[in-house]
Amino acid sequence: MDRPDQTTHFGFRDVPLGEKQTLVNDVFHSVAQRYDLMNDLMSVGLHRAWKDVMITTLDPPKSDRPFALLDVAGGTGDISFRAAKAAGTGFHATVCDINSDMLAVGRERATRQHLDDRVSFVEGNAETLGFADRAFDAYTIAFGIRNVPQIELALREAYRVLKPGSRFLCLEFSTVDVPGLDKIYDLFSFKVIPPLGRAVTGDAESYQYLVESIRKFPRPSAFAEMIGAAGFARVKWQSLSGGIVALHSGWRL
Ligand SMILES: C[S@@+](CC[C@H](N)C(=O)[O-])C[C@H]1O[C@@H](n2cnc3c(N)ncnc32)[C@H](O)[C@@H]1O
């Protein structure tokens, strides 16, 4: 049970734990229609390469062997679409996201890409997944977990819904550790991204939150410890683009 005095952070602001999800939901309702365009602009296209690394690591079977992926905080479906295109006919992805506007954009994209029979969309909260124990062959979460108020709960749920012998993969912004790059990255994050967000979506505040939330996310070693504490084994991570992003992995054995 949440205690009424528990707080967390929403970007750089301290907020009551129970309020964070509402604030996060407002962000993604506001940006949903322009979310994919903004991803390309903000990351100068790099998010595509980062997502490709996640799919290569996931390595879904290319055969007709059944393989069920759960893509949590899957938003407009990018990870699931990429996985479906890399996989064989036995593949099915379930995109689970708390935000109906993000899911609506995802459903339209699935139809346009003729992937609606291989990717389905379900509204749900990462902290309390509405799926049976041991139901999935893989769990992915890309740029989602830092938005979840209680990360430990989401990790425990990930463990619960995975079959033994299957994999958890998390792609998330991380800590830039290359001297020089850190200054350029800070400048770009705080001086370019919010005004860009205002120009493209009419909403600078949501993008201010996004860059602040990246700075508040645990360092990769601390996040790896949290993944281990949820029960996962063989936990490791790979830094990408000088630490802008990290791909974390763990196995339910
Ligand atoms: C930055 S987007 C990532 C979307 C997609 N995975 C991608 O890589 O493009 C973050 C997503 O997390 C979702 N989200 C935030 N809190 C959540 C929660 N508690 N449970 C499920 N999804 C959540 C948001 O609605 C949003 O769609």
CSV table of C-alpha atoms and ligand atoms in Angstrom, one decimal:
chain,number,residue,atom,x,y,z
A,1,MET,CA,0.0,0.0,0.0
A,2,ASP,CA,1.2,3.5,-0.8
A,3,ARG,CA,1.6,5.7,2.3
A,4,PRO,CA,0.1,9.1,1.8
A,5,ASP,CA,3.3,10.8,2.7
A,6,GLN,CA,5.5,8.9,0.2
A,7,THR,CA,7.0,11.1,-2.5
A,8,THR,CA,8.8,10.5,-5.8
A,9,HIS,CA,10.1,12.8,-8.5
A,10,PHE,CA,8.4,14.0,-11.6
A,11,GLY,CA,11.4,15.4,-13.5
A,12,PHE,CA,13.3,17.6,-11.0
A,13,ARG,CA,10.1,18.2,-8.9
A,14,ASP,CA,9.2,16.1,-5.8
A,15,VAL,CA,5.6,15.0,-6.0
A,16,PRO,CA,3.4,12.7,-4.0
A,17,LEU,CA,3.8,9.1,-5.2
A,18,GLY,CA,0.2,8.8,-6.1
A,19,GLU,CA,0.4,11.9,-8.4
A,20,LYS,CA,3.3,10.9,-10.6
A,21,GLN,CA,1.3,8.6,-12.9
A,22,THR,CA,-1.3,11.3,-13.6
A,23,LEU,CA,1.4,13.8,-14.5
A,24,VAL,CA,3.1,11.2,-16.8
A,25,ASN,CA,-0.2,10.4,-18.5
A,26,ASP,CA,-0.7,14.1,-19.2
A,27,VAL,CA,2.7,14.2,-20.9
A,28,PHE,CA,1.9,11.3,-23.3
A,29,HIS,CA,-1.7,12.4,-24.0
A,30,SER,CA,-0.3,15.7,-25.0
A,31,VAL,CA,2.5,14.4,-27.3
A,32,ALA,CA,0.9,11.2,-28.7
A,33,GLN,CA,0.1,12.5,-32.2
A,34,ARG,CA,3.6,13.9,-32.7
A,35,TYR,CA,5.5,11.3,-30.6
A,36,ASP,CA,7.1,9.4,-33.4
A,37,LEU,CA,8.2,12.5,-35.3
A,38,MET,CA,9.6,14.0,-32.1
A,39,ASN,CA,11.6,10.8,-31.5
A,40,ASP,CA,13.3,11.2,-34.8
A,41,LEU,CA,14.0,14.9,-34.3
A,42,MET,CA,15.2,14.7,-30.7
A,43,SER,CA,17.5,11.7,-31.2
A,44,VAL,CA,18.5,12.8,-34.8
A,45,GLY,CA,17.3,9.4,-35.9
A,46,LEU,CA,19.5,7.5,-33.4
A,47,HIS,CA,16.5,5.9,-31.6
A,48,ARG,CA,16.2,3.7,-34.6
A,49,ALA,CA,19.7,2.3,-34.2
A,50,TRP,CA,19.2,1.8,-30.4
A,51,LYS,CA,16.0,-0.1,-31.1
A,52,ASP,CA,17.7,-2.2,-33.7
A,53,VAL,CA,20.3,-3.3,-31.1
A,54,MET,CA,17.4,-4.3,-28.8
A,55,ILE,CA,15.8,-6.4,-31.5
A,56,THR,CA,19.1,-8.0,-32.5
A,57,THR,CA,19.6,-8.9,-28.8
A,58,LEU,CA,16.1,-10.2,-28.5
A,59,ASP,CA,16.7,-12.4,-31.6
A,60,PRO,CA,13.1,-13.7,-31.9
A,61,PRO,CA,12.8,-17.1,-33.7
A,62,LYS,CA,12.6,-16.8,-37.5
A,63,SER,CA,10.5,-20.0,-37.6
A,64,ASP,CA,6.9,-20.9,-37.0
A,65,ARG,CA,7.8,-21.8,-33.3
A,66,PRO,CA,5.3,-19.9,-31.1
A,67,PHE,CA,6.9,-16.9,-29.4
A,68,ALA,CA,5.0,-14.4,-27.3
A,69,LEU,CA,6.5,-11.0,-26.6
A,70,LEU,CA,5.2,-8.6,-24.1
A,71,ASP,CA,6.2,-5.0,-24.9
A,72,VAL,CA,5.4,-2.9,-21.8
A,73,ALA,CA,5.1,0.8,-22.1
A,74,GLY,CA,5.1,0.0,-25.8
A,75,GLY,CA,3.4,3.2,-26.7
A,76,THR,CA,3.0,3.6,-30.5
A,77,GLY,CA,4.3,0.1,-31.1
A,78,ASP,CA,7.9,0.7,-32.5
A,79,ILE,CA,9.6,-2.2,-30.6
A,80,SER,CA,6.8,-4.7,-31.4
A,81,PHE,CA,6.7,-3.8,-35.1
A,82,ARG,CA,10.5,-4.1,-35.4
A,83,ALA,CA,10.4,-7.5,-33.6
A,84,ALA,CA,7.5,-8.8,-35.8
A,85,LYS,CA,9.4,-7.9,-38.9
A,86,ALA,CA,12.5,-9.7,-37.7
A,87,ALA,CA,10.6,-12.8,-36.6
A,88,GLY,CA,9.0,-15.8,-38.1
A,89,THR,CA,5.3,-16.7,-38.4
A,90,GLY,CA,5.0,-18.0,-34.8
A,91,PHE,CA,5.6,-14.6,-33.4
A,92,HIS,CA,3.0,-12.5,-31.6
A,93,ALA,CA,3.5,-9.3,-29.7
A,94,THR,CA,1.3,-7.7,-27.1
A,95,VAL,CA,1.9,-3.9,-26.6
A,96,CYS,CA,0.8,-2.9,-23.1
A,97,ASP,CA,0.6,0.8,-22.3
A,98,ILE,CA,-1.2,2.9,-19.7
A,99,ASN,CA,-2.1,5.6,-22.3
A,100,SER,CA,-5.0,5.2,-24.6
A,101,ASP,CA,-3.8,8.0,-27.0
A,102,MET,CA,-0.4,6.3,-27.5
A,103,LEU,CA,-2.2,3.0,-28.1
A,104,ALA,CA,-4.6,4.5,-30.6
A,105,VAL,CA,-1.7,5.9,-32.7
A,106,GLY,CA,-0.1,2.4,-32.4
A,107,ARG,CA,-3.2,0.6,-33.6
A,108,GLU,CA,-3.4,2.9,-36.7
A,109,ARG,CA,0.3,2.3,-37.5
A,110,ALA,CA,-0.2,-1.5,-37.1
A,111,THR,CA,-3.0,-1.4,-39.6
A,112,ARG,CA,-1.0,0.7,-42.1
A,113,GLN,CA,1.9,-1.7,-41.8
A,114,HIS,CA,-0.3,-4.8,-42.1
A,115,LEU,CA,0.9,-6.0,-38.7
A,116,ASP,CA,-2.5,-6.0,-36.9
A,117,ASP,CA,-2.7,-9.8,-36.9
A,118,ARG,CA,0.7,-10.1,-35.2
A,119,VAL,CA,0.7,-7.2,-32.8
A,120,SER,CA,-2.2,-6.5,-30.4
A,121,PHE,CA,-2.6,-3.5,-28.1
A,122,VAL,CA,-3.8,-3.7,-24.5
A,123,GLU,CA,-4.3,-0.9,-22.0
A,124,GLY,CA,-2.5,-1.7,-18.7
A,125,ASN,CA,-0.2,-0.6,-16.0
A,126,ALA,CA,3.4,-2.0,-15.8
A,127,GLU,CA,3.1,-2.1,-12.0
A,128,THR,CA,0.0,-4.4,-12.0
A,129,LEU,CA,0.0,-6.4,-15.3
A,130,GLY,CA,-3.3,-8.1,-16.1
A,131,PHE,CA,-1.5,-11.3,-17.5
A,132,ALA,CA,-1.1,-14.8,-16.1
A,133,ASP,CA,2.1,-15.9,-14.4
A,134,ARG,CA,4.7,-17.4,-16.8
A,135,ALA,CA,2.8,-16.3,-19.9
A,136,PHE,CA,5.5,-14.7,-22.1
A,137,ASP,CA,8.7,-15.8,-23.9
A,138,ALA,CA,10.2,-12.3,-23.6
A,139,TYR,CA,9.5,-8.9,-22.0
A,140,THR,CA,10.7,-5.6,-23.5
A,141,ILE,CA,10.4,-2.1,-22.2
A,142,ALA,CA,11.9,0.8,-24.2
A,143,PHE,CA,12.2,4.3,-22.8
A,144,GLY,CA,9.3,3.4,-20.5
A,145,ILE,CA,10.6,2.3,-17.1
A,146,ARG,CA,11.8,5.8,-16.0
A,147,ASN,CA,8.2,7.0,-16.3
A,148,VAL,CA,6.8,4.3,-14.0
A,149,PRO,CA,6.3,5.6,-10.4
A,150,GLN,CA,7.3,2.3,-8.7
A,151,ILE,CA,10.0,0.7,-10.8
A,152,GLU,CA,10.5,-2.2,-8.3
A,153,LEU,CA,6.9,-3.2,-8.7
A,154,ALA,CA,7.2,-3.1,-12.5
A,155,LEU,CA,10.4,-5.3,-12.4
A,156,ARG,CA,8.6,-7.8,-10.1
A,157,GLU,CA,5.7,-8.0,-12.5
A,158,ALA,CA,8.1,-8.5,-15.4
A,159,TYR,CA,9.6,-11.5,-13.6
A,160,ARG,CA,6.1,-12.9,-12.7
A,161,VAL,CA,4.8,-12.9,-16.3
A,162,LEU,CA,7.9,-14.4,-17.9
A,163,LYS,CA,8.3,-18.1,-18.5
A,164,PRO,CA,11.4,-19.7,-16.9
A,165,GLY,CA,14.3,-19.5,-19.4
A,166,SER,CA,13.1,-16.3,-20.9
A,167,ARG,CA,14.5,-12.8,-21.1
A,168,PHE,CA,13.9,-9.3,-19.8
A,169,LEU,CA,15.3,-6.5,-21.9
A,170,CYS,CA,15.1,-2.8,-21.0
A,171,LEU,CA,16.3,0.1,-23.2
A,172,GLU,CA,16.5,3.3,-21.3
A,173,PHE,CA,18.3,6.6,-21.3
A,174,SER,CA,21.4,6.3,-19.1
A,175,THR,CA,24.4,8.3,-17.9
A,176,VAL,CA,26.8,9.9,-20.4
A,177,ASP,CA,30.3,9.1,-19.4
A,178,VAL,CA,32.4,10.5,-22.2
A,179,PRO,CA,34.2,13.7,-21.2
A,180,GLY,CA,33.1,16.5,-23.6
A,181,LEU,CA,30.1,14.6,-24.8
A,182,ASP,CA,28.4,15.1,-21.5
A,183,LYS,CA,28.5,19.0,-21.9
A,184,ILE,CA,27.2,18.9,-25.5
A,185,TYR,CA,24.5,16.4,-24.4
A,186,ASP,CA,23.4,18.6,-21.5
A,187,LEU,CA,23.3,21.7,-23.7
A,188,PHE,CA,21.3,19.9,-26.4
A,189,SER,CA,18.9,18.3,-23.8
A,190,PHE,CA,18.1,21.5,-21.9
A,191,LYS,CA,18.5,24.2,-24.6
A,192,VAL,CA,17.3,22.5,-27.8
A,193,ILE,CA,14.8,19.8,-26.8
A,194,PRO,CA,12.1,21.8,-24.9
A,195,PRO,CA,12.0,24.5,-27.6
A,196,LEU,CA,11.9,21.8,-30.3
A,197,GLY,CA,9.0,20.2,-28.4
A,198,ARG,CA,7.2,23.6,-28.3
A,199,ALA,CA,7.7,24.0,-32.1
A,200,VAL,CA,6.5,20.5,-33.0
A,201,THR,CA,3.9,19.7,-30.4
A,202,GLY,CA,3.1,23.1,-28.9
A,203,ASP,CA,4.2,21.6,-25.5
A,204,ALA,CA,7.7,22.5,-24.2
A,205,GLU,CA,6.9,21.4,-20.6
A,206,SER,CA,6.4,17.7,-21.5
A,207,TYR,CA,9.8,17.7,-23.1
A,208,GLN,CA,11.3,19.5,-20.2
A,209,TYR,CA,10.0,16.6,-18.1
A,210,LEU,CA,11.5,14.1,-20.4
A,211,VAL,CA,15.0,15.5,-20.2
A,212,GLU,CA,14.7,16.0,-16.4
A,213,SER,CA,13.5,12.4,-15.9
A,214,ILE,CA,16.5,11.1,-17.8
A,215,ARG,CA,18.8,12.8,-15.3
A,216,LYS,CA,16.9,11.4,-12.3
A,217,PHE,CA,17.0,7.8,-13.6
A,218,PRO,CA,19.5,5.5,-11.6
A,219,ARG,CA,23.0,4.9,-13.0
A,220,PRO,CA,23.3,1.6,-14.9
A,221,SER,CA,25.0,-0.3,-12.1
A,222,ALA,CA,22.2,0.8,-9.6
A,223,PHE,CA,19.5,-0.1,-12.1
A,224,ALA,CA,21.2,-3.5,-12.7
A,225,GLU,CA,21.0,-4.2,-9.0
A,226,MET,CA,17.3,-3.4,-9.0
A,227,ILE,CA,16.8,-5.9,-11.8
A,228,GLY,CA,18.7,-8.5,-9.8
A,229,ALA,CA,16.7,-7.8,-6.7
A,230,ALA,CA,13.5,-8.6,-8.7
A,231,GLY,CA,14.8,-12.1,-9.2
A,232,PHE,CA,16.6,-11.9,-12.6
A,233,ALA,CA,19.8,-13.8,-13.2
A,234,ARG,CA,22.8,-13.1,-15.4
A,235,VAL,CA,22.0,-9.4,-15.3
A,236,LYS,CA,24.2,-7.2,-17.6
A,237,TRP,CA,24.0,-4.0,-19.6
A,238,GLN,CA,25.5,-2.5,-22.7
A,239,SER,CA,26.1,1.3,-23.1
A,240,LEU,CA,25.2,2.8,-26.4
A,241,SER,CA,26.3,6.1,-27.9
A,242,GLY,CA,28.7,7.0,-25.1
A,243,GLY,CA,26.1,6.2,-22.4
A,244,ILE,CA,23.2,8.2,-23.8
A,245,VAL,CA,21.3,4.9,-23.7
A,246,ALA,CA,21.8,1.5,-22.1
A,247,LEU,CA,20.4,-1.9,-22.9
A,248,HIS,CA,19.8,-3.9,-19.8
A,249,SER,CA,19.2,-7.6,-19.8
A,250,GLY,CA,18.3,-10.3,-17.3
A,251,TRP,CA,17.0,-13.9,-17.4
A,252,ARG,CA,14.3,-15.6,-15.5
A,253,LEU,CA,15.8,-19.0,-14.9
B,1,LIG,C1,8.8,7.3,-24.1
B,1,LIG,S1,7.3,6.3,-24.4
B,1,LIG,C2,8.0,4.9,-25.0
B,1,LIG,C3,7.2,4.2,-26.1
B,1,LIG,C4,7.9,3.1,-26.9
B,1,LIG,N1,8.3,2.0,-26.0
B,1,LIG,C5,9.0,3.6,-27.7
B,1,LIG,O1,10.1,3.2,-27.5
B,1,LIG,O2,8.8,4.4,-28.6
B,1,LIG,C6,6.9,5.9,-22.7
B,1,LIG,C7,5.6,5.2,-22.6
B,1,LIG,O3,5.5,4.7,-21.3
B,1,LIG,C8,4.1,4.6,-21.0
B,1,LIG,N2,3.9,4.5,-19.6
B,1,LIG,C9,4.1,5.4,-18.6
B,1,LIG,N3,3.8,4.9,-17.4
B,1,LIG,C10,3.4,3.6,-17.6
B,1,LIG,C11,2.9,2.6,-16.8
B,1,LIG,N4,2.8,2.7,-15.4
B,1,LIG,N5,2.5,1.4,-17.3
B,1,LIG,C12,2.6,1.2,-18.7
B,1,LIG,N6,3.0,2.2,-19.5
B,1,LIG,C13,3.4,3.4,-19.0
B,1,LIG,C14,3.6,6.0,-21.6
B,1,LIG,O4,2.2,6.0,-21.7
B,1,LIG,C15,4.4,6.0,-22.9
B,1,LIG,O5,3.6,5.5,-24.0
